[in-house]
Amino acid sequence: METYNVAEDLIARNLPTRSGKIAFIDDAGRYTFGELAERVERFAGHLVAAGAVQESRIVLCLEDGIDFVTACLGAIWAGVVPVMINPLLTSADFAYLLDDSRAFAVVTSAGAWPAIAPVLDERRYLRHVVFSGEAPAGRIAFADALAAAEPLRQPAPTRADEPCLWQYSSGSTGRPKGTIHTHSAVSGLLDLYPRQILSLSEADTSFSAAKLFFGYGFGNGLVFPLGTGATAVLMAGRPTPAAVFERLRAHQPTIFYGVPTLYQSMLLAEDLPTADELRLRICTSAGEALPADIGERWKARFGIDILDGIGSTEMLHIFLSNRPGDVKYGTTGHPLHGIALRLLDESGSEVAAGEIGELHIKGATSASGYWARRDKTRETFLGEWTRSGDKFRQDADGRFVYCGRSDDMLKVSGIYVSPFEVESVLMTHPDVAEAAVVGWPDPAGLIKPKAYVVLARPCSGRDIAGELKEHVKSSLAPYKYPRWFDFVDALPKTATGKIERYKLRHQK
């Protein structure tokens, strides 16, 4: 039977003509495509020597850097399935994910060590720990593992539709689910976003503030540059505005991948660069729908649009997006070529033009299912179609307009209200930095909108809640305005930047 290993593909396509070209720049140095290939083969050899067998699993609990790329591709090269998780989780989270995945090995680093170290010795399946950086006593350093390894020159004979990697869902509505992606799904990304939206080439340098452990960042920072010969900048720490500005100035990337909350924070920062300081040609956004006001202010500052798109863990990366030269803020644009979309009502019928429905996606990058969660797999993967859990409508031009997660939608006076629509209007007020809208019962038990707001500046001595109510009423139908306002220092968010509205709904 024909074999295909996506790690071999991503490495081999660069060696004939780009072996000496810089592939990755991280906080410690620069690495050519040729150097990466040697590192990958050595880590694959290390795993085999440590007892790895094909289809065994290894947890990657790492900050972004060359060791993450090496461990991920080295595992796939050896036929081992990397399971990529957020390194900023709690000890209880790490214990659950290590047990649920039945990983025989973990690669971790200093950022995660205080939380993950206490649970490592109690794991039933874990046999091997590798540490990126200066290793604690009794642990193997990643650099030492590479130096001592016999390189595995031939990749494992994997097949296109067998498991390649796992990514865990955020778990915002329950325990995180291990989402299984095949080799063919990973390679299928290359015909979508980097080619159709970015026109990415070896002349580009990219920088993703979104991290490698989840789908958006994994495509941005690993698959896309290797698939096209571009150079990628990786950053280990949190993507604060100051840290992002430092890398935009120092490395002059042509592509920047961000999320809405980061763009907003950058626009409010004192050290915001001027357009002349940077070399950007494209900026992208995903993870949460982009408020129109943020996109418009960014365009006014830098002269380039933010391309808003949506993806999901189940589809691995963006499948619906605005395009260069064809941006309409407040919409998520059109589906990528090769992607089919439909909007369904609660009965499973397609909605009429302009009506809100749940988005279903059909495309080659869909996951094969969830690990050991047959019930959830059946709910989400419907033959060739994948349920997104997101509500959309289409405008008169056929563009998709985000309305919110299915669980977040409100029914006010019997009519659906999109929390995102109300939040977007609130964000246009100069005193609002961030906003989240949820349903809240009035004294009669009827659901009405309630807003949680982070202010951009102090507003003492003013009836700011009254001003914001009138601001929303001036733009939207009267029944959509928030009846109550809570002013908070920060909104709860997932590691990928999504607002956790369910936490707000359950506040007392």
Coordinates of C-alpha atoms in Angstrom, one line a residue:
M1 CA 0.0 0.0 0.0
E2 CA 1.3 3.5 -0.9
T3 CA 2.9 5.4 2.0
Y4 CA 3.0 9.1 2.7
N5 CA 4.7 10.9 5.6
V6 CA 3.9 14.6 5.8
A7 CA 7.1 15.3 7.8
E8 CA 9.2 13.8 5.0
D9 CA 7.2 15.9 2.5
L10 CA 7.7 19.2 4.3
I11 CA 11.4 18.6 4.8
A12 CA 12.2 17.2 1.4
R13 CA 10.6 19.9 -0.7
N14 CA 13.1 22.4 0.7
L15 CA 16.4 20.6 0.6
P16 CA 17.3 20.6 -3.1
T17 CA 17.4 24.4 -3.5
R18 CA 16.9 25.9 0.0
S19 CA 19.1 23.8 2.3
G20 CA 21.2 26.8 3.3
K21 CA 18.2 29.3 3.6
I22 CA 17.0 30.4 7.1
A23 CA 13.9 28.4 7.9
F24 CA 13.2 29.5 11.5
I25 CA 14.3 32.3 13.8
D26 CA 13.5 31.9 17.5
D27 CA 14.6 33.6 20.7
A28 CA 17.9 31.8 20.7
G29 CA 19.1 31.7 17.1
R30 CA 18.6 31.0 13.4
Y31 CA 18.3 27.6 11.7
T32 CA 18.5 26.6 8.1
F33 CA 16.3 24.1 6.3
G34 CA 19.3 21.8 6.2
E35 CA 20.0 22.1 9.9
L36 CA 16.3 21.5 10.6
A37 CA 16.4 18.3 8.6
E38 CA 19.3 16.9 10.6
R39 CA 17.6 17.8 13.9
V40 CA 14.4 16.1 12.8
E41 CA 16.1 12.9 11.9
R42 CA 18.1 12.9 15.1
F43 CA 15.0 13.4 17.3
A44 CA 13.2 10.6 15.4
G45 CA 16.2 8.4 16.1
H46 CA 16.1 9.3 19.7
L47 CA 12.5 8.3 20.0
V48 CA 13.1 5.0 18.3
A49 CA 16.0 4.3 20.7
A50 CA 13.7 5.2 23.6
G51 CA 11.2 2.5 22.6
A52 CA 8.7 4.4 20.5
V53 CA 6.6 2.3 18.2
Q54 CA 4.5 3.5 15.3
E55 CA 1.3 5.2 16.4
S56 CA 2.5 5.7 19.9
R57 CA 1.9 9.2 21.2
I58 CA 4.1 11.9 22.6
V59 CA 2.9 15.1 24.4
L60 CA 4.5 18.4 23.3
C61 CA 4.1 20.8 26.2
L62 CA 6.5 23.5 24.9
E63 CA 6.9 27.2 24.3
D64 CA 7.3 28.2 20.6
G65 CA 10.9 27.6 19.3
I66 CA 13.0 25.4 17.2
D67 CA 12.7 22.5 19.7
F68 CA 8.9 22.5 19.2
V69 CA 9.3 22.3 15.5
T70 CA 12.0 19.6 15.8
A71 CA 10.0 17.5 18.2
C72 CA 6.8 17.7 16.2
L73 CA 8.3 16.8 12.9
G74 CA 10.7 14.3 14.4
A75 CA 7.8 12.4 16.0
I76 CA 5.9 12.4 12.8
W77 CA 9.0 11.3 10.9
A78 CA 9.3 8.3 13.3
G79 CA 5.6 7.4 12.9
V80 CA 4.9 8.7 16.4
V81 CA 1.8 11.0 16.9
P82 CA 2.6 14.3 18.6
V83 CA -0.1 15.6 20.9
M84 CA 0.2 19.4 21.2
I85 CA -1.0 21.0 24.4
N86 CA -0.9 24.5 26.0
P87 CA 2.1 24.8 28.3
L88 CA 0.3 27.2 30.6
L89 CA -2.2 24.7 32.0
T90 CA -2.6 23.5 35.6
S91 CA -1.3 20.3 37.1
A92 CA -4.8 18.8 37.0
D93 CA -5.1 19.6 33.3
F94 CA -1.7 18.1 32.6
A95 CA -2.6 14.9 34.5
Y96 CA -5.8 14.6 32.6
L97 CA -4.2 15.1 29.2
L98 CA -1.3 12.8 29.8
D99 CA -3.7 10.0 30.9
D100 CA -6.3 10.6 28.3
S101 CA -3.7 10.5 25.4
R102 CA -1.8 7.6 27.0
A103 CA 1.4 9.3 25.9
F104 CA 4.5 7.3 26.4
A105 CA 6.7 10.4 26.3
V106 CA 6.5 14.1 26.9
V107 CA 8.7 17.0 25.8
T108 CA 8.4 20.0 28.1
S109 CA 10.3 23.1 29.1
A110 CA 10.8 25.6 31.9
G111 CA 7.5 27.5 31.5
A112 CA 5.4 24.4 32.1
W113 CA 7.7 22.7 34.6
P114 CA 6.4 23.9 37.9
A115 CA 2.9 22.6 37.0
I116 CA 3.7 19.5 35.1
A117 CA 6.6 18.2 37.2
P118 CA 4.4 17.2 40.2
V119 CA 2.3 14.9 38.1
L120 CA 4.8 13.1 35.9
D121 CA 5.8 10.3 38.2
E122 CA 2.1 9.3 38.8
R123 CA 1.2 8.7 35.2
R124 CA 0.4 5.1 34.2
Y125 CA 1.6 5.3 30.6
L126 CA 4.4 7.8 30.7
R127 CA 7.9 6.3 30.3
H128 CA 10.1 9.1 28.9
V129 CA 10.6 12.8 29.6
V130 CA 12.8 15.2 27.5
F131 CA 13.4 18.8 28.7
S132 CA 14.0 21.7 26.3
G133 CA 16.6 23.9 27.9
E134 CA 18.8 23.2 30.9
A135 CA 17.3 20.0 32.3
P136 CA 16.4 19.4 35.9
A137 CA 18.3 16.7 37.7
G138 CA 17.5 13.2 36.4
R139 CA 15.9 14.5 33.1
I140 CA 17.2 14.3 29.6
A141 CA 18.1 17.7 27.9
F142 CA 16.7 18.0 24.4
A143 CA 20.1 19.2 23.1
D144 CA 21.8 16.1 24.7
A145 CA 19.2 13.8 23.2
L146 CA 19.9 15.1 19.7
A147 CA 23.7 15.0 20.1
A148 CA 23.7 11.4 21.2
A149 CA 21.1 10.1 18.8
E150 CA 21.7 8.0 15.7
P151 CA 19.7 9.8 13.0
L152 CA 16.8 7.9 11.5
R153 CA 17.4 8.5 7.8
Q154 CA 14.3 6.8 6.5
P155 CA 10.9 8.0 7.7
A156 CA 8.3 5.6 9.0
P157 CA 6.1 4.1 6.3
T158 CA 2.9 5.9 7.4
R159 CA -0.1 6.2 5.2
A160 CA -2.0 9.4 4.1
D161 CA -5.1 8.7 6.1
E162 CA -3.6 7.4 9.4
P163 CA -3.3 9.6 12.5
C164 CA -0.6 12.2 12.2
L165 CA -1.1 14.5 15.1
W166 CA -3.6 15.4 17.8
Q167 CA -4.8 18.8 19.0
Y168 CA -7.0 19.1 22.1
S169 CA -10.2 21.3 21.9
S170 CA -10.3 24.2 24.4
G171 CA -12.8 22.3 26.6
S172 CA -14.9 25.4 27.1
T173 CA -18.0 23.2 27.4
G174 CA -16.5 20.2 29.1
R175 CA -13.4 18.1 29.2
P176 CA -11.0 18.8 26.3
K177 CA -11.4 16.3 23.4
G178 CA -8.4 14.9 21.5
T179 CA -9.0 15.8 17.9
I180 CA -7.2 13.4 15.5
H181 CA -5.7 14.8 12.2
T182 CA -4.3 12.7 9.4
H183 CA -1.2 13.2 7.3
S184 CA -3.4 14.1 4.3
A185 CA -5.3 16.7 6.3
V186 CA -2.0 18.4 7.3
S187 CA -0.7 18.4 3.7
G188 CA -4.1 19.6 2.5
L189 CA -3.6 22.9 4.3
L190 CA -1.1 24.0 1.7
D191 CA -3.7 24.2 -1.1
L192 CA -5.9 26.5 1.1
Y193 CA -4.9 29.5 3.1
P194 CA -1.2 30.0 2.3
R195 CA -1.8 29.7 -1.5
Q196 CA -5.3 31.3 -1.9
I197 CA -5.2 34.1 0.7
L198 CA -1.6 34.8 1.4
S199 CA 0.2 34.0 -1.9
L200 CA 3.0 32.9 0.5
S201 CA 6.5 32.3 -1.1
E202 CA 10.1 31.8 -0.1
A203 CA 10.5 35.6 -0.3
D204 CA 8.2 36.0 2.8
T205 CA 9.1 36.2 6.5
S206 CA 6.1 35.4 8.8
F207 CA 5.5 36.0 12.4
S208 CA 2.5 34.4 14.3
A209 CA 1.5 35.7 17.7
A210 CA -0.8 32.7 17.8
K211 CA 1.0 29.8 19.3
L212 CA 2.1 26.5 17.6
F213 CA 0.1 24.3 20.0
F214 CA -3.3 25.1 18.4
G215 CA -4.5 24.9 14.8
Y216 CA -4.2 28.5 13.7
G217 CA -0.7 28.9 15.0
F218 CA 0.4 25.5 13.9
G219 CA -0.5 26.3 10.3
N220 CA 0.9 29.8 10.5
G221 CA 4.2 29.0 12.2
L222 CA 5.1 25.5 11.0
V223 CA 3.2 24.0 8.1
F224 CA 3.0 27.1 5.9
P225 CA 6.6 28.2 6.0
L226 CA 7.9 24.7 5.4
G227 CA 5.4 24.1 2.6
T228 CA 6.4 27.3 0.8
G229 CA 10.0 27.9 1.7
A230 CA 9.2 31.0 3.7
T231 CA 11.1 32.0 6.9
A232 CA 9.1 31.9 10.2
V233 CA 9.8 33.9 13.4
L234 CA 8.9 32.1 16.6
M235 CA 8.5 33.7 20.1
A236 CA 8.5 31.7 23.3
G237 CA 6.8 34.2 25.6
R238 CA 3.4 35.8 25.8
P239 CA 2.5 38.0 22.8
T240 CA 2.3 41.3 24.7
P241 CA 2.2 44.4 22.4
A242 CA 5.7 45.3 23.5
A243 CA 7.0 41.8 22.6
V244 CA 5.2 41.8 19.3
F245 CA 6.5 45.2 18.4
E246 CA 10.0 44.2 19.2
R247 CA 9.9 41.3 16.7
L248 CA 8.0 43.3 14.0
R249 CA 10.8 45.9 14.1
A250 CA 13.7 43.5 14.4
H251 CA 12.8 40.9 11.9
Q252 CA 10.7 42.9 9.5
P253 CA 8.1 40.1 8.7
T254 CA 5.9 40.5 5.6
I255 CA 3.1 38.4 7.2
F256 CA 1.7 38.9 10.7
Y257 CA -0.9 36.5 12.2
G258 CA -2.8 37.9 15.2
V259 CA -6.1 37.7 17.1
P260 CA -8.6 40.5 17.7
T261 CA -7.8 41.1 21.4
L262 CA -4.1 41.5 20.5
Y263 CA -4.8 43.9 17.7
Q264 CA -6.9 46.0 20.1
S265 CA -4.2 46.0 22.7
M266 CA -1.6 46.9 20.1
L267 CA -3.7 49.9 18.8
L268 CA -4.0 51.2 22.4
A269 CA -0.3 50.8 23.2
E270 CA 2.0 53.8 23.5
D271 CA 4.8 52.3 21.5
L272 CA 2.7 51.4 18.4
P273 CA 5.0 51.5 15.4
T274 CA 4.4 53.7 12.4
A275 CA 3.7 52.2 9.0
D276 CA 7.2 53.3 7.8
E277 CA 8.9 51.2 10.5
L278 CA 7.4 47.9 9.2
R279 CA 7.4 45.8 6.1
L280 CA 4.0 44.1 6.5
R281 CA 2.0 43.2 3.4
I282 CA -0.7 41.1 5.0
C283 CA -2.1 40.8 8.5
T284 CA -4.6 38.1 9.5
S285 CA -7.0 37.4 12.3
A286 CA -8.8 34.4 13.6
G287 CA -9.7 32.7 16.9
E288 CA -12.5 35.2 17.5
A289 CA -14.5 37.3 15.0
L290 CA -12.8 40.7 14.4
P291 CA -14.9 43.8 15.3
A292 CA -15.1 46.1 12.3
D293 CA -13.8 49.1 14.4
I294 CA -10.5 47.3 15.1
G295 CA -9.9 46.5 11.4
E296 CA -10.8 50.1 10.3
R297 CA -8.4 51.7 12.8
W298 CA -5.6 49.3 11.9
K299 CA -6.1 50.1 8.2
A300 CA -6.0 53.9 9.0
R301 CA -2.7 53.4 10.9
F302 CA -0.8 51.0 8.6
G303 CA -2.5 51.3 5.2
I304 CA -3.2 47.5 5.1
D305 CA -6.3 45.5 6.0
I306 CA -6.6 42.8 8.6
L307 CA -8.0 39.7 6.8
D308 CA -10.5 38.2 9.2
G309 CA -11.2 34.5 8.9
I310 CA -12.5 31.6 10.9
G311 CA -11.2 28.1 11.4
S312 CA -11.6 25.4 14.1
T313 CA -9.7 22.7 15.8
E314 CA -11.8 20.2 13.8
M315 CA -10.8 21.8 10.4
L316 CA -7.2 22.5 11.5
H317 CA -7.1 26.0 10.1
I318 CA -9.0 28.8 8.4
F319 CA -11.7 27.7 5.8
L320 CA -13.6 31.0 5.5
S321 CA -12.0 34.4 5.0
N322 CA -11.8 37.9 3.6
R323 CA -9.2 38.3 0.9
P324 CA -6.6 40.9 -0.1
G325 CA -8.4 43.6 -2.0
D326 CA -11.8 42.1 -1.1
V327 CA -12.3 43.0 2.6
K328 CA -15.7 44.0 4.1
Y329 CA -15.3 44.5 7.8
G330 CA -18.1 43.0 9.9
T331 CA -18.1 39.9 7.7
T332 CA -15.9 36.8 7.5
G333 CA -15.8 36.8 3.7
H334 CA -16.2 33.8 1.4
P335 CA -15.2 30.1 1.7
L336 CA -11.8 29.1 0.3
H337 CA -11.8 27.1 -2.9
G338 CA -12.2 23.4 -2.1
I339 CA -14.4 24.2 0.9
A340 CA -18.2 23.8 0.9
L341 CA -20.4 25.5 3.5
R342 CA -24.1 25.3 4.5
L343 CA -26.3 26.9 7.1
L344 CA -28.8 24.8 8.9
D345 CA -31.7 25.5 11.3
E346 CA -32.6 23.4 14.4
S347 CA -34.5 20.9 12.2
G348 CA -31.5 20.3 9.9
S349 CA -32.9 22.2 7.0
E350 CA -31.0 24.9 5.1
V351 CA -32.0 28.4 6.1
A352 CA -33.4 31.0 3.8
A353 CA -31.2 33.8 2.4
G354 CA -30.3 36.3 5.2
E355 CA -31.4 34.0 8.0
I356 CA -29.2 32.8 10.8
G357 CA -28.1 29.1 10.8
E358 CA -25.5 26.8 12.2
L359 CA -22.4 26.5 10.0
H360 CA -21.4 23.1 8.6
I361 CA -18.2 22.6 6.6
K362 CA -17.0 20.1 4.1
G363 CA -13.3 19.9 3.1
A364 CA -10.2 17.8 3.0
T365 CA -8.7 19.1 6.3
S366 CA -11.5 17.8 8.5
A367 CA -10.4 15.7 11.5
S368 CA -11.2 12.0 11.5
G369 CA -12.9 12.2 14.9
Y370 CA -12.2 12.6 18.6
W371 CA -10.2 10.1 20.6
A372 CA -12.4 7.7 22.6
R373 CA -15.4 10.0 22.4
R374 CA -17.7 8.2 20.0
D375 CA -20.8 10.2 21.1
K376 CA -19.1 13.6 20.5
T377 CA -17.7 12.3 17.2
R378 CA -21.2 11.4 16.0
E379 CA -22.5 14.8 17.0
T380 CA -19.8 16.8 15.2
F381 CA -18.8 14.7 12.1
L382 CA -21.8 14.0 9.9
G383 CA -20.5 12.1 7.0
E384 CA -18.5 14.5 4.9
W385 CA -19.8 17.5 6.9
T386 CA -18.4 18.9 10.1
R387 CA -20.6 20.9 12.5
S388 CA -18.8 24.1 13.6
G389 CA -21.1 25.1 16.5
D390 CA -21.0 28.7 15.1
K391 CA -24.0 30.7 13.9
F392 CA -23.7 32.7 10.7
R393 CA -25.9 34.4 8.1
Q394 CA -25.1 35.5 4.6
D395 CA -25.5 39.0 3.4
A396 CA -26.7 40.2 0.0
D397 CA -23.2 39.7 -1.5
G398 CA -23.0 36.1 -0.2
R399 CA -20.5 37.0 2.5
F400 CA -20.8 35.1 5.7
V401 CA -21.5 37.2 8.8
Y402 CA -20.6 35.8 12.2
C403 CA -23.4 35.8 14.8
G404 CA -21.9 33.9 17.7
R405 CA -21.5 30.4 19.1
S406 CA -24.7 28.4 19.1
D407 CA -24.5 28.3 23.0
D408 CA -24.0 32.1 23.1
M409 CA -27.0 33.2 21.0
L410 CA -29.8 35.1 22.8
K411 CA -33.5 35.0 22.1
V412 CA -34.9 38.4 23.1
S413 CA -38.7 39.0 22.5
G414 CA -38.6 35.7 20.5
I415 CA -36.0 37.0 18.1
Y416 CA -32.4 35.8 17.9
V417 CA -29.8 38.4 19.0
S418 CA -26.1 37.9 18.1
P419 CA -23.9 38.9 21.1
F420 CA -21.1 39.6 18.6
E421 CA -23.3 42.2 16.8
V422 CA -23.9 44.1 20.1
E423 CA -20.2 43.8 21.1
S424 CA -19.1 45.2 17.8
V425 CA -21.2 48.3 18.3
L426 CA -20.0 48.8 21.8
M427 CA -16.4 48.5 20.5
T428 CA -16.9 51.6 18.3
H429 CA -17.4 53.8 21.5
P430 CA -14.1 55.5 22.2
D431 CA -14.2 54.6 25.9
V432 CA -14.5 50.9 25.3
A433 CA -11.5 48.6 25.1
E434 CA -13.3 45.2 25.1
A435 CA -16.8 44.0 25.5
A436 CA -18.7 40.7 26.0
V437 CA -22.5 40.3 25.9
V438 CA -24.4 37.4 27.4
G439 CA -28.0 36.6 28.2
W440 CA -29.3 37.5 31.6
P441 CA -32.8 37.0 33.2
D442 CA -34.8 40.0 34.1
P443 CA -37.1 40.0 37.2
A444 CA -39.8 38.2 35.2
G445 CA -37.3 35.5 34.1
L446 CA -37.1 36.8 30.5
I447 CA -33.7 36.8 28.8
K448 CA -32.2 40.2 28.0
P449 CA -28.6 41.3 26.9
K450 CA -26.1 42.1 29.6
A451 CA -22.7 43.6 28.8
Y452 CA -19.3 43.2 30.5
V453 CA -17.1 46.0 29.5
V454 CA -13.3 46.8 29.9
L455 CA -12.9 50.6 29.7
A456 CA -10.1 52.1 27.7
R457 CA -9.8 55.0 30.2
P458 CA -11.3 56.1 33.5
C459 CA -14.8 57.5 33.1
S460 CA -15.6 58.6 36.7
G461 CA -18.2 61.3 37.1
R462 CA -20.1 60.2 34.0
D463 CA -23.1 57.9 33.5
I464 CA -21.0 55.7 31.1
A465 CA -23.6 52.9 31.3
G466 CA -26.3 55.3 30.1
E467 CA -24.1 56.6 27.3
L468 CA -23.3 53.1 26.1
K469 CA -27.0 52.1 26.1
E470 CA -27.8 55.1 23.9
H471 CA -24.8 54.3 21.7
V472 CA -26.1 50.8 21.0
K473 CA -29.7 52.0 20.5
S474 CA -28.5 54.5 17.9
S475 CA -27.1 51.7 15.7
L476 CA -29.2 48.6 16.4
A477 CA -32.9 47.6 16.9
P478 CA -34.1 48.8 20.4
Y479 CA -34.6 45.3 21.8
K480 CA -30.8 44.5 21.3
Y481 CA -29.4 47.1 23.7
P482 CA -27.8 45.8 27.0
R483 CA -30.1 46.3 30.0
W484 CA -27.2 46.0 32.5
F485 CA -23.5 46.8 32.4
D486 CA -20.7 45.4 34.5
F487 CA -17.3 47.2 34.2
V488 CA -14.4 44.8 34.7
D489 CA -10.6 44.9 34.6
A490 CA -10.4 41.9 32.2
L491 CA -12.6 39.4 30.4
P492 CA -12.1 35.6 30.9
K493 CA -10.5 34.1 27.8
T494 CA -9.2 30.8 26.5
A495 CA -5.5 30.3 25.7
T496 CA -6.4 31.0 22.1
G497 CA -7.9 34.4 22.9
K498 CA -11.6 33.5 22.7
I499 CA -13.9 35.2 25.3
E500 CA -15.3 32.6 27.7
R501 CA -18.9 33.9 27.7
Y502 CA -20.1 30.8 29.6
K503 CA -18.1 32.0 32.6
L504 CA -19.8 35.3 32.5
R505 CA -23.2 33.7 32.2
H506 CA -22.6 31.8 35.5
Q507 CA -21.4 34.8 37.5
K508 CA -23.5 35.7 40.5

